[in-house]
């Protein structure tokens, strides 16, 4: 019995080692441990063993069985690993083949610039509001201290619907509409489309966008205006951006200023981009004219405020180095896809 | 406005700065300098030389050999110029020097032209004699220069001296951008006053004294102003025994640098005074003024008048005219008449310096179609005090230039001049407003430089008449800020109550529209708000279509931009056409923009501006791809109900069998469809185009950001497939509506999985197959539940004439 057992053990272990595939291995398992397998057959001969020896023999058989099972398991793992390796080796791909992209669309550069401006001001506590594009002459001009026949009306070539209704030439009428609502303090920006009768060329469009800003509160100062716009410029154009305020004139602000930022291409040294000056003009601003406050029902003795207006296209053209404004309204997908 | 710095320095004698310093400082104090150009650009090593000897060139007929004394030495120069003779003093550029241009007067090369010693036909030439064109100028500005040849200096010019200096070219011309409120700065004196204050130097204006001949001007002319509302002051002076001649070179140089061509002493004086004082003047030939009487009155409707440029002008009763006893002789503030024009034979001159109503001049100039330099200044509204000062200055120059004899006195018809304005001086308030700590003394010193006087007892600032722009506290604060320096004002952030920054609900919905469109492959376009009325025909709109009533622009850029759009389709189709013509493949665009619907025409109140979310594409995709984008968007803005689609949209511009209104909660919120092939043709798009337009105001109204978790199903679902034979005219939408209506609470979803028309199906029918899924939240469904629900559904479908397929 013992010899038989040893022989089976030897034979089976040899077969396991020799098996080249999982199928073969399974055959070995069946031939050794199956119902008609060698070991099972051997156990059938147990009845011939002396009862006193049976536990010992039983133990021996079990030991061999365990040994075979372990060997089977080990070989199985080995074979499986080899198979996996072979599969992986056969599945190598050229990862430099082109990507399969989801075809997503692109946002208009104006919108990207606008969203950036909005994010900055919303972060500073400003509300984004809107006003009509076809606007009353009163809001576009008169309430902004530009009476009929004021020379400033010539500076903005206006599209008229009739004597009382115009296409707004600026987003400033939204200032008046906001103030008239009477809720103070005010911190708002008002982006929107504006119109001027300029012929279309590389730097002009009869329709473009502005972003108006208005802050009204007690004790608002010109220094606050400077600080606010300096922070805006830094966030929009980078931390190192310097800001220059130049006196200017707008009928609805006093004092008024135009604001230049240090050229973000050359850092202010002067380049082709800033026409050698090192500065780029980006917006107009000022302290809200007391007369504008009064006309909108706000007491200029108690409240003061500042306003500013930024040309959205100007920012988009500058930031994205677009050299022709007409591209913004052609909607050529090859242009739009670059943003 | 262009002005030589030397002219400014004439009235700010202590001013000393580089061009760049002047540029920067003036811009920072509010007189914006657009740019500057040195008149001696590229003029190097040019001296005054005297020709001592001229000989023929041995080998060239057209050349001569000159010996030229240039001060320390005499050099030999070969030239082809025909106009020089021995003894002439001429500009000579020496070896290694530079001139600005060629002798033909063409465009100046950026780097100038280098001059080197060399040989001309074998004869040594050590430099070049220059024409005025080679010196970068022209005979317009230097009328004494010969037409074709070397510039000749007067005999008293110093040999060997700097020729550029002698020509007055050591100067810089600055170009200013004057803002409309500062009419006083449209003048040399105004800018000089600002420059003096900017550099804290003394301002020394010209001292005007007129000697006159002792006669009385009232014996020569009388003036009557009939329409005083349009002419608040009319000053007249007379000069006699006029001798027309060129004006002196210093005056010619100053005018030339300002871009004004010198003509003769009389014209130059009026131009000079206009530049210096900012007061336009006019000179009449008094002998042509009938009755020696000036009448200022409105024209009559229908009058015509010949201006001194020879043009006939149509007048109306709002145009102010200068007339004599018999006729009209000038359009006030705009241009004089042919009939009183000064000629070289003039003996006696009547000078006019007047103050006209600015808005009236502006409107008249526009209506007549003639904006002149004078009208451009008058329309800003002039200071009446300046009129008298300017006319005296002109008379002074007549005497100084020996151009004639000034008759004593001035006819002055003047409305009462408004008293000077007083503004309280409130230094603390100014500092509070600016956020500064400027001392009271510093403020007062700024005011003093600007000629604003301080009345200590009243504690008020007195505003001079030429600063009509200073009206109140804020204006005074600006003067302090400008000369204290905008750059020195601190930077702070607003204090006070914190406010919540936010984007409006509408803005957030638009953001989602952009996001969804872009996820689905659409790029954002932007189109103009105005377009051509021809668009309506292009879109095949019926004659009575409501979309044809559009807001019309009264002064459009042209018919193609004359109406405010009532539909976003033209913009979308035009953009797609642009892409199609440029052979871009599979283009998908979207736009968020307004349409403008008038409530009534002609417009009495503002039109209804409605934001439209417009999608369009050609190439890959079909009607149902577009429908998918629409539904994707509606889901993302919280519109949970299933939209329905009404094929009877009746839209002329869409394919009649491939269009639908999008209906949500029984309201039409937009439409989609394939563009009508004829319309596509009208836009030259040679492929199928799909569009969808959603009306954002309606969508914003029903959108929501509220979301509630509904749990994830715990119990299994049961799916039943049904295959039906459906009459052809029954829409799948009707089947779905029936399933939804009859399915009961346990209906979870339904999905079309097959639709077929053809051979195996009886004529007039189609085969449609659906998967219907049921599920209960609280239990596992049993067969009886499903059977009951299915029975209800099938009964309903039967009522539509639908049979189950065997």
PDB file of N, CA, C and O in Angstrom, chain B residues 672-730:
ATOM      1  N   UNK B 672     -38.217  73.600 -33.993  1.00  0.00           N
ATOM      2  CA  UNK B 672     -37.022  73.048 -34.615  1.00  0.00           C
ATOM      3  C   UNK B 672     -37.404  72.418 -35.930  1.00  0.00           C
ATOM      4  O   UNK B 672     -38.589  72.177 -36.199  1.00  0.00           O
ATOM      5  N   UNK B 673     -36.431  72.155 -36.757  1.00  0.00           N
ATOM      6  CA  UNK B 673     -36.738  71.509 -38.013  1.00  0.00           C
ATOM      7  C   UNK B 673     -35.596  71.593 -38.992  1.00  0.00           C
ATOM      8  O   UNK B 673     -34.545  72.184 -38.712  1.00  0.00           O
ATOM      9  N   UNK B 674     -35.859  70.992 -40.122  1.00  0.00           N
ATOM     10  CA  UNK B 674     -34.896  71.072 -41.214  1.00  0.00           C
ATOM     11  C   UNK B 674     -35.234  72.309 -42.024  1.00  0.00           C
ATOM     12  O   UNK B 674     -36.401  72.579 -42.307  1.00  0.00           O
ATOM     13  N   UNK B 675     -34.224  73.061 -42.409  1.00  0.00           N
ATOM     14  CA  UNK B 675     -34.458  74.287 -43.154  1.00  0.00           C
ATOM     15  C   UNK B 675     -34.993  73.940 -44.542  1.00  0.00           C
ATOM     16  O   UNK B 675     -34.534  72.993 -45.185  1.00  0.00           O
ATOM     17  N   UNK B 676     -35.992  74.699 -44.952  1.00  0.00           N
ATOM     18  CA  UNK B 676     -36.606  74.503 -46.258  1.00  0.00           C
ATOM     19  C   UNK B 676     -35.529  74.571 -47.348  1.00  0.00           C
ATOM     20  O   UNK B 676     -34.708  75.478 -47.342  1.00  0.00           O
ATOM     21  N   UNK B 677     -35.545  73.616 -48.291  1.00  0.00           N
ATOM     22  CA  UNK B 677     -34.467  73.603 -49.290  1.00  0.00           C
ATOM     23  C   UNK B 677     -34.369  74.912 -50.071  1.00  0.00           C
ATOM     24  O   UNK B 677     -33.278  75.330 -50.454  1.00  0.00           O
ATOM     25  N   UNK B 678     -35.503  75.586 -50.262  1.00  0.00           N
ATOM     26  CA  UNK B 678     -35.462  76.845 -50.993  1.00  0.00           C
ATOM     27  C   UNK B 678     -34.743  77.926 -50.169  1.00  0.00           C
ATOM     28  O   UNK B 678     -34.003  78.747 -50.700  1.00  0.00           O
ATOM     29  N   UNK B 679     -34.978  77.875 -48.861  1.00  0.00           N
ATOM     30  CA  UNK B 679     -34.309  78.843 -47.983  1.00  0.00           C
ATOM     31  C   UNK B 679     -32.806  78.540 -47.952  1.00  0.00           C
ATOM     32  O   UNK B 679     -31.968  79.435 -48.065  1.00  0.00           O
ATOM     33  N   UNK B 680     -32.464  77.256 -47.820  1.00  0.00           N
ATOM     34  CA  UNK B 680     -31.048  76.872 -47.832  1.00  0.00           C
ATOM     35  C   UNK B 680     -30.405  77.384 -49.112  1.00  0.00           C
ATOM     36  O   UNK B 680     -29.290  77.908 -49.107  1.00  0.00           O
ATOM     37  N   UNK B 681     -31.145  77.255 -50.207  1.00  0.00           N
ATOM     38  CA  UNK B 681     -30.689  77.742 -51.493  1.00  0.00           C
ATOM     39  C   UNK B 681     -30.456  79.248 -51.461  1.00  0.00           C
ATOM     40  O   UNK B 681     -29.463  79.752 -51.975  1.00  0.00           O
ATOM     41  N   UNK B 682     -31.403  79.962 -50.864  1.00  0.00           N
ATOM     42  CA  UNK B 682     -31.275  81.418 -50.764  1.00  0.00           C
ATOM     43  C   UNK B 682     -30.001  81.823 -50.033  1.00  0.00           C
ATOM     44  O   UNK B 682     -29.482  82.917 -50.220  1.00  0.00           O
ATOM     45  N   UNK B 683     -29.526  80.958 -49.144  1.00  0.00           N
ATOM     46  CA  UNK B 683     -28.295  81.265 -48.410  1.00  0.00           C
ATOM     47  C   UNK B 683     -27.089  80.554 -49.016  1.00  0.00           C
ATOM     48  O   UNK B 683     -26.020  80.525 -48.421  1.00  0.00           O
ATOM     49  N   UNK B 684     -27.321  79.916 -50.193  1.00  0.00           N
ATOM     50  CA  UNK B 684     -26.238  79.205 -50.868  1.00  0.00           C
ATOM     51  C   UNK B 684     -25.637  78.094 -50.023  1.00  0.00           C
ATOM     52  O   UNK B 684     -24.427  77.907 -49.986  1.00  0.00           O
ATOM     53  N   UNK B 685     -26.497  77.393 -49.290  1.00  0.00           N
ATOM     54  CA  UNK B 685     -26.024  76.229 -48.557  1.00  0.00           C
ATOM     55  C   UNK B 685     -26.529  75.005 -49.318  1.00  0.00           C
ATOM     56  O   UNK B 685     -27.735  74.805 -49.438  1.00  0.00           O
ATOM     57  N   UNK B 686     -25.614  74.201 -49.806  1.00  0.00           N
ATOM     58  CA  UNK B 686     -25.995  73.096 -50.671  1.00  0.00           C
ATOM     59  C   UNK B 686     -26.154  71.782 -49.944  1.00  0.00           C
ATOM     60  O   UNK B 686     -25.866  70.731 -50.475  1.00  0.00           O
ATOM     61  N   UNK B 687     -26.605  71.829 -48.711  1.00  0.00           N
ATOM     62  CA  UNK B 687     -26.812  70.595 -47.968  1.00  0.00           C
ATOM     63  C   UNK B 687     -27.940  70.821 -46.973  1.00  0.00           C
ATOM     64  O   UNK B 687     -28.420  71.942 -46.809  1.00  0.00           O
ATOM     65  N   UNK B 688     -28.349  69.748 -46.313  1.00  0.00           N
ATOM     66  CA  UNK B 688     -29.443  69.891 -45.347  1.00  0.00           C
ATOM     67  C   UNK B 688     -28.962  70.656 -44.111  1.00  0.00           C
ATOM     68  O   UNK B 688     -27.861  70.418 -43.619  1.00  0.00           O
ATOM     69  N   UNK B 689     -29.801  71.554 -43.637  1.00  0.00           N
ATOM     70  CA  UNK B 689     -29.460  72.361 -42.463  1.00  0.00           C
ATOM     71  C   UNK B 689     -30.562  72.170 -41.430  1.00  0.00           C
ATOM     72  O   UNK B 689     -31.742  72.154 -41.779  1.00  0.00           O
ATOM     73  N   UNK B 690     -30.165  72.014 -40.185  1.00  0.00           N
ATOM     74  CA  UNK B 690     -31.152  71.866 -39.109  1.00  0.00           C
ATOM     75  C   UNK B 690     -31.014  73.017 -38.126  1.00  0.00           C
ATOM     76  O   UNK B 690     -29.893  73.430 -37.818  1.00  0.00           O
ATOM     77  N   UNK B 691     -32.144  73.521 -37.671  1.00  0.00           N
ATOM     78  CA  UNK B 691     -32.105  74.613 -36.708  1.00  0.00           C
ATOM     79  C   UNK B 691     -33.095  74.346 -35.586  1.00  0.00           C
ATOM     80  O   UNK B 691     -34.058  73.593 -35.750  1.00  0.00           O
ATOM     81  N   UNK B 692     -32.804  74.971 -34.458  1.00  0.00           N
ATOM     82  CA  UNK B 692     -33.761  74.989 -33.353  1.00  0.00           C
ATOM     83  C   UNK B 692     -33.679  76.366 -32.723  1.00  0.00           C
ATOM     84  O   UNK B 692     -32.598  76.941 -32.625  1.00  0.00           O
ATOM     85  N   UNK B 693     -34.821  76.918 -32.365  1.00  0.00           N
ATOM     86  CA  UNK B 693     -34.859  78.226 -31.712  1.00  0.00           C
ATOM     87  C   UNK B 693     -35.721  78.099 -30.468  1.00  0.00           C
ATOM     88  O   UNK B 693     -36.869  77.649 -30.547  1.00  0.00           O
ATOM     89  N   UNK B 694     -35.143  78.468 -29.328  1.00  0.00           N
ATOM     90  CA  UNK B 694     -35.900  78.406 -28.080  1.00  0.00           C
ATOM     91  C   UNK B 694     -36.028  79.807 -27.501  1.00  0.00           C
ATOM     92  O   UNK B 694     -35.071  80.583 -27.498  1.00  0.00           O
ATOM     93  N   UNK B 695     -37.215  80.120 -27.035  1.00  0.00           N
ATOM     94  CA  UNK B 695     -37.519  81.450 -26.514  1.00  0.00           C
ATOM     95  C   UNK B 695     -37.145  81.480 -25.030  1.00  0.00           C
ATOM     96  O   UNK B 695     -37.853  80.909 -24.188  1.00  0.00           O
ATOM     97  N   UNK B 696     -36.023  82.143 -24.724  1.00  0.00           N
ATOM     98  CA  UNK B 696     -35.478  82.047 -23.373  1.00  0.00           C
ATOM     99  C   UNK B 696     -36.373  82.643 -22.276  1.00  0.00           C
ATOM    100  O   UNK B 696     -36.414  82.103 -21.177  1.00  0.00           O
ATOM    101  N   UNK B 697     -37.073  83.758 -22.524  1.00  0.00           N
ATOM    102  CA  UNK B 697     -37.899  84.276 -21.421  1.00  0.00           C
ATOM    103  C   UNK B 697     -38.887  83.238 -20.901  1.00  0.00           C
ATOM    104  O   UNK B 697     -39.095  83.119 -19.690  1.00  0.00           O
ATOM    105  N   UNK B 698     -39.484  82.458 -21.815  1.00  0.00           N
ATOM    106  CA  UNK B 698     -40.434  81.433 -21.366  1.00  0.00           C
ATOM    107  C   UNK B 698     -39.717  80.316 -20.626  1.00  0.00           C
ATOM    108  O   UNK B 698     -40.246  79.738 -19.681  1.00  0.00           O
ATOM    109  N   UNK B 699     -38.520  80.015 -21.090  1.00  0.00           N
ATOM    110  CA  UNK B 699     -37.774  78.933 -20.451  1.00  0.00           C
ATOM    111  C   UNK B 699     -37.316  79.353 -19.056  1.00  0.00           C
ATOM    112  O   UNK B 699     -37.418  78.596 -18.094  1.00  0.00           O
ATOM    113  N   UNK B 700     -36.862  80.611 -18.953  1.00  0.00           N
ATOM    114  CA  UNK B 700     -36.406  81.102 -17.655  1.00  0.00           C
ATOM    115  C   UNK B 700     -37.556  81.027 -16.646  1.00  0.00           C
ATOM    116  O   UNK B 700     -37.367  80.686 -15.480  1.00  0.00           O
ATOM    117  N   UNK B 701     -38.750  81.298 -17.137  1.00  0.00           N
ATOM    118  CA  UNK B 701     -39.911  81.299 -16.255  1.00  0.00           C
ATOM    119  C   UNK B 701     -40.177  79.936 -15.610  1.00  0.00           C
ATOM    120  O   UNK B 701     -40.604  79.868 -14.466  1.00  0.00           O
ATOM    121  N   UNK B 702     -39.944  78.854 -16.365  1.00  0.00           N
ATOM    122  CA  UNK B 702     -40.274  77.528 -15.824  1.00  0.00           C
ATOM    123  C   UNK B 702     -39.040  76.728 -15.401  1.00  0.00           C
ATOM    124  O   UNK B 702     -39.166  75.611 -14.927  1.00  0.00           O
ATOM    125  N   UNK B 703     -37.846  77.301 -15.583  1.00  0.00           N
ATOM    126  CA  UNK B 703     -36.635  76.575 -15.164  1.00  0.00           C
ATOM    127  C   UNK B 703     -36.524  76.594 -13.655  1.00  0.00           C
ATOM    128  O   UNK B 703     -37.099  77.456 -12.986  1.00  0.00           O
ATOM    129  N   UNK B 704     -35.774  75.655 -13.155  1.00  0.00           N
ATOM    130  CA  UNK B 704     -35.538  75.648 -11.716  1.00  0.00           C
ATOM    131  C   UNK B 704     -34.233  74.931 -11.420  1.00  0.00           C
ATOM    132  O   UNK B 704     -33.796  74.078 -12.200  1.00  0.00           O
ATOM    133  N   UNK B 705     -33.605  75.329 -10.330  1.00  0.00           N
ATOM    134  CA  UNK B 705     -32.419  74.612  -9.879  1.00  0.00           C
ATOM    135  C   UNK B 705     -32.753  73.660  -8.741  1.00  0.00           C
ATOM    136  O   UNK B 705     -31.873  73.034  -8.172  1.00  0.00           O
ATOM    137  N   UNK B 706     -34.042  73.588  -8.378  1.00  0.00           N
ATOM    138  CA  UNK B 706     -34.438  72.661  -7.314  1.00  0.00           C
ATOM    139  C   UNK B 706     -34.337  71.235  -7.834  1.00  0.00           C
ATOM    140  O   UNK B 706     -34.854  70.909  -8.895  1.00  0.00           O
ATOM    141  N   UNK B 707     -33.666  70.405  -7.071  1.00  0.00           N
ATOM    142  CA  UNK B 707     -33.574  68.991  -7.437  1.00  0.00           C
ATOM    143  C   UNK B 707     -33.880  68.212  -6.163  1.00  0.00           C
ATOM    144  O   UNK B 707     -33.473  68.618  -5.072  1.00  0.00           O
ATOM    145  N   UNK B 708     -34.610  67.089  -6.320  1.00  0.00           N
ATOM    146  CA  UNK B 708     -34.856  66.239  -5.144  1.00  0.00           C
ATOM    147  C   UNK B 708     -34.465  64.803  -5.471  1.00  0.00           C
ATOM    148  O   UNK B 708     -34.816  64.267  -6.511  1.00  0.00           O
ATOM    149  N   UNK B 709     -33.781  64.217  -4.515  1.00  0.00           N
ATOM    150  CA  UNK B 709     -33.358  62.821  -4.694  1.00  0.00           C
ATOM    151  C   UNK B 709     -34.571  61.917  -4.610  1.00  0.00           C
ATOM    152  O   UNK B 709     -35.366  62.018  -3.681  1.00  0.00           O
ATOM    153  N   UNK B 710     -34.748  61.101  -5.596  1.00  0.00           N
ATOM    154  CA  UNK B 710     -35.934  60.251  -5.623  1.00  0.00           C
ATOM    155  C   UNK B 710     -35.641  58.812  -5.215  1.00  0.00           C
ATOM    156  O   UNK B 710     -36.514  57.958  -5.291  1.00  0.00           O
ATOM    157  N   UNK B 711     -34.469  58.527  -4.800  1.00  0.00           N
ATOM    158  CA  UNK B 711     -34.130  57.167  -4.387  1.00  0.00           C
ATOM    159  C   UNK B 711     -33.752  56.323  -5.588  1.00  0.00           C
ATOM    160  O   UNK B 711     -34.117  56.645  -6.721  1.00  0.00           O
ATOM    161  N   UNK B 712     -33.001  55.275  -5.304  1.00  0.00           N
ATOM    162  CA  UNK B 712     -32.632  54.346  -6.371  1.00  0.00           C
ATOM    163  C   UNK B 712     -33.487  53.105  -6.191  1.00  0.00           C
ATOM    164  O   UNK B 712     -33.633  52.591  -5.071  1.00  0.00           O
ATOM    165  N   UNK B 713     -34.111  52.631  -7.270  1.00  0.00           N
ATOM    166  CA  UNK B 713     -35.089  51.542  -7.175  1.00  0.00           C
ATOM    167  C   UNK B 713     -34.536  50.330  -6.440  1.00  0.00           C
ATOM    168  O   UNK B 713     -33.425  49.879  -6.713  1.00  0.00           O
ATOM    169  N   UNK B 714     -35.334  49.806  -5.490  1.00  0.00           N
ATOM    170  CA  UNK B 714     -34.893  48.639  -4.722  1.00  0.00           C
ATOM    171  C   UNK B 714     -35.502  47.374  -5.299  1.00  0.00           C
ATOM    172  O   UNK B 714     -34.995  46.284  -5.099  1.00  0.00           O
ATOM    173  N   UNK B 715     -36.649  47.515  -5.981  1.00  0.00           N
ATOM    174  CA  UNK B 715     -37.373  46.345  -6.468  1.00  0.00           C
ATOM    175  C   UNK B 715     -37.180  46.208  -7.974  1.00  0.00           C
ATOM    176  O   UNK B 715     -36.962  47.207  -8.658  1.00  0.00           O
ATOM    177  N   UNK B 716     -37.261  45.000  -8.447  1.00  0.00           N
ATOM    178  CA  UNK B 716     -36.960  44.786  -9.867  1.00  0.00           C
ATOM    179  C   UNK B 716     -38.042  45.356 -10.783  1.00  0.00           C
ATOM    180  O   UNK B 716     -39.181  45.540 -10.372  1.00  0.00           O
ATOM    181  N   UNK B 717     -37.648  45.616 -11.989  1.00  0.00           N
ATOM    182  CA  UNK B 717     -38.600  46.109 -12.981  1.00  0.00           C
ATOM    183  C   UNK B 717     -39.031  44.958 -13.882  1.00  0.00           C
ATOM    184  O   UNK B 717     -38.378  43.921 -13.927  1.00  0.00           O
ATOM    185  N   UNK B 718     -40.141  45.184 -14.569  1.00  0.00           N
ATOM    186  CA  UNK B 718     -40.619  44.190 -15.523  1.00  0.00           C
ATOM    187  C   UNK B 718     -40.816  44.898 -16.853  1.00  0.00           C
ATOM    188  O   UNK B 718     -41.378  45.991 -16.893  1.00  0.00           O
ATOM    189  N   UNK B 719     -40.318  44.303 -17.922  1.00  0.00           N
ATOM    190  CA  UNK B 719     -40.439  44.933 -19.223  1.00  0.00           C
ATOM    191  C   UNK B 719     -41.299  44.074 -20.141  1.00  0.00           C
ATOM    192  O   UNK B 719     -41.155  42.856 -20.169  1.00  0.00           O
ATOM    193  N   UNK B 720     -42.225  44.702 -20.834  1.00  0.00           N
ATOM    194  CA  UNK B 720     -43.019  44.003 -21.844  1.00  0.00           C
ATOM    195  C   UNK B 720     -42.797  44.674 -23.193  1.00  0.00           C
ATOM    196  O   UNK B 720     -42.832  45.904 -23.278  1.00  0.00           O
ATOM    197  N   UNK B 721     -42.575  43.884 -24.204  1.00  0.00           N
ATOM    198  CA  UNK B 721     -42.449  44.447 -25.539  1.00  0.00           C
ATOM    199  C   UNK B 721     -43.765  44.278 -26.268  1.00  0.00           C
ATOM    200  O   UNK B 721     -44.399  43.229 -26.145  1.00  0.00           O
ATOM    201  N   UNK B 722     -44.171  45.311 -26.995  1.00  0.00           N
ATOM    202  CA  UNK B 722     -45.347  45.136 -27.841  1.00  0.00           C
ATOM    203  C   UNK B 722     -45.013  45.557 -29.257  1.00  0.00           C
ATOM    204  O   UNK B 722     -44.260  46.506 -29.487  1.00  0.00           O
ATOM    205  N   UNK B 723     -45.570  44.839 -30.195  1.00  0.00           N
ATOM    206  CA  UNK B 723     -45.367  45.143 -31.595  1.00  0.00           C
ATOM    207  C   UNK B 723     -46.741  45.426 -32.178  1.00  0.00           C
ATOM    208  O   UNK B 723     -47.678  44.662 -31.965  1.00  0.00           O
ATOM    209  N   UNK B 724     -46.863  46.585 -32.875  1.00  0.00           N
ATOM    210  CA  UNK B 724     -48.188  47.041 -33.279  1.00  0.00           C
ATOM    211  C   UNK B 724     -48.240  47.312 -34.768  1.00  0.00           C
ATOM    212  O   UNK B 724     -47.217  47.626 -35.389  1.00  0.00           O
ATOM    213  N   UNK B 725     -49.424  47.256 -35.283  1.00  0.00           N
ATOM    214  CA  UNK B 725     -49.675  47.737 -36.644  1.00  0.00           C
ATOM    215  C   UNK B 725     -50.466  49.026 -36.483  1.00  0.00           C
ATOM    216  O   UNK B 725     -51.539  49.039 -35.888  1.00  0.00           O
ATOM    217  N   UNK B 726     -49.885  50.110 -36.992  1.00  0.00           N
ATOM    218  CA  UNK B 726     -50.410  51.439 -36.679  1.00  0.00           C
ATOM    219  C   UNK B 726     -50.793  52.141 -37.978  1.00  0.00           C
ATOM    220  O   UNK B 726     -50.001  52.142 -38.935  1.00  0.00           O
ATOM    221  N   UNK B 727     -51.978  52.747 -38.034  1.00  0.00           N
ATOM    222  CA  UNK B 727     -52.310  53.543 -39.215  1.00  0.00           C
ATOM    223  C   UNK B 727     -51.226  54.602 -39.439  1.00  0.00           C
ATOM    224  O   UNK B 727     -50.743  55.214 -38.472  1.00  0.00           O
ATOM    225  N   UNK B 728     -50.870  54.820 -40.689  1.00  0.00           N
ATOM    226  CA  UNK B 728     -49.708  55.653 -41.013  1.00  0.00           C
ATOM    227  C   UNK B 728     -49.771  57.056 -40.409  1.00  0.00           C
ATOM    228  O   UNK B 728     -48.761  57.627 -40.024  1.00  0.00           O
ATOM    229  N   UNK B 729     -50.979  57.622 -40.343  1.00  0.00           N
ATOM    230  CA  UNK B 729     -51.078  59.014 -39.890  1.00  0.00           C
ATOM    231  C   UNK B 729     -51.092  59.160 -38.380  1.00  0.00           C
ATOM    232  O   UNK B 729     -51.120  60.262 -37.856  1.00  0.00           O
ATOM    233  N   UNK B 730     -51.044  58.057 -37.665  1.00  0.00           N
ATOM    234  CA  UNK B 730     -50.927  58.176 -36.200  1.00  0.00           C
ATOM    235  C   UNK B 730     -49.461  58.415 -35.856  1.00  0.00           C
ATOM    236  O   UNK B 730     -48.575  57.686 -36.309  1.00  0.00           O
TER     237      UNK B 730
END
